[in-house]
Every structure is written in C-alpha cells, then in structure tokens.
Coordinates of C-alpha atoms in Angstrom, one line a residue:
X10 CA 101.3 115.9 121.0
X11 CA 98.0 114.2 121.0
X12 CA 97.9 110.5 122.2
X13 CA 96.5 108.2 119.5
X14 CA 95.4 104.7 120.3
X15 CA 96.8 102.7 117.5
X16 CA 94.9 99.6 118.4
X17 CA 91.7 101.1 117.1
X18 CA 90.8 100.4 113.5
X19 CA 91.5 103.7 111.9
X20 CA 93.5 104.4 108.7
X21 CA 97.1 105.7 108.8
X22 CA 95.8 109.0 107.3
X23 CA 93.5 109.5 110.1
X24 CA 96.2 108.8 112.6
X25 CA 98.5 111.3 110.9
X26 CA 95.8 113.9 110.9
X27 CA 94.8 113.4 114.5
X28 CA 98.5 113.6 115.6
X29 CA 99.0 116.6 113.5
X30 CA 95.9 118.4 114.8
X31 CA 97.2 117.9 118.2
X32 CA 100.5 119.7 117.7
X33 CA 101.0 123.3 118.8
X34 CA 100.5 126.0 115.9
X35 CA 104.2 127.2 116.4
X36 CA 105.1 123.6 115.1
X37 CA 102.5 123.3 112.2
X38 CA 102.4 127.1 111.4
X39 CA 98.8 126.6 110.8
X40 CA 99.2 124.5 107.8
X41 CA 97.5 121.2 107.0
X42 CA 99.4 118.0 107.6
X43 CA 100.0 117.4 103.8
X44 CA 101.4 120.8 103.2
X45 CA 105.0 119.5 104.1
X46 CA 107.0 116.8 102.5
X47 CA 106.3 113.4 104.1
X48 CA 107.6 109.9 104.3
X49 CA 107.1 106.7 106.3
X50 CA 109.4 103.7 107.5
X51 CA 107.9 100.2 107.2
X52 CA 109.8 97.6 109.3
X53 CA 109.0 93.9 108.9
X54 CA 111.0 90.7 109.6
X55 CA 114.4 92.4 110.0
X56 CA 113.9 94.4 106.8
X57 CA 112.9 98.2 106.4
X58 CA 111.7 100.3 103.5
X59 CA 111.8 104.0 103.9
X60 CA 109.3 105.7 101.5
X61 CA 109.7 109.5 101.3
X62 CA 109.3 112.6 99.3
X63 CA 112.4 113.0 97.0
X64 CA 112.9 116.4 98.7
X65 CA 113.5 114.7 102.0
X66 CA 116.2 112.2 100.7
X67 CA 119.4 113.5 102.1
X68 CA 122.3 111.9 104.0
X69 CA 121.3 114.0 107.1
X70 CA 117.6 112.7 106.9
X71 CA 118.6 109.0 106.4
X72 CA 121.0 109.3 109.2
X73 CA 118.5 110.7 111.5
X74 CA 115.9 108.0 110.4
X75 CA 118.5 105.3 110.8
X76 CA 119.2 106.4 114.4
X77 CA 115.5 107.1 115.3
X78 CA 114.2 103.7 114.0
X79 CA 117.3 101.6 114.8
X80 CA 117.7 100.8 111.2
X81 CA 121.5 100.0 111.6
X82 CA 120.6 96.9 113.4
X83 CA 118.4 95.4 110.4
X84 CA 119.5 93.1 107.9
X85 CA 118.2 95.1 104.9
X86 CA 117.1 98.7 104.5
X87 CA 115.9 100.1 101.1
X88 CA 115.1 103.6 100.4
X89 CA 112.3 104.5 97.9
X90 CA 112.0 108.1 96.6
X91 CA 108.2 108.4 96.2
X92 CA 107.1 111.4 94.4
X93 CA 103.5 109.9 94.1
X94 CA 100.4 112.0 95.0
X95 CA 100.5 110.5 98.5
X96 CA 103.8 112.1 99.3
X97 CA 103.3 115.2 97.2
X98 CA 103.6 118.5 99.3
X99 CA 102.3 122.0 98.8
X100 CA 105.4 123.6 100.4
X101 CA 108.2 124.5 98.0

C-alpha cells in the first residue's frame, strides 16, 4: 500500500485515490476507487458514526468494523445507510 502523509492538506478523496492507486492490480482488478461500494467511520469524543453504502450494511461488516476500529469501547455508535452519490458504486 502507498504511504500517505495525512498531515498534508489534501481532501479525503485525494487520500483515497492515492491509497487506491498504490494497491496491486490483483486487489483493485484494474477498477477505479469508486467502482466498489464504500463507507467511512468517523470517531469523535467517544462517539462513532459509520456511513456506508447500503449494500455493505450487514452483521458481518459491522462486526468487522467494530473490531477494526475498537467501536465496542465507545459510548455511542450510529450506523447511517448512505445511498448518496458520494457512496454510490458502479459494481452490482
């Protein structure tokens, strides 16, 4: 994976694209970063909001995100199905 300096003033989209472009083709299958469903986790002040494409909202995915981000240690976790253009994907 490509190392990205998060201290530089770049937008999240730029960071996503730079990271995606650094992945091997056997991971990306030659597709653009926005081909696949996406989401994000925002954590602030002991609270988390998980924004994700509705296609990703499953018990398995939420369990994985909880484990990866330590969300079970937070006071509040909200899941927001986000079918907006930002999270829309081209993959079926």
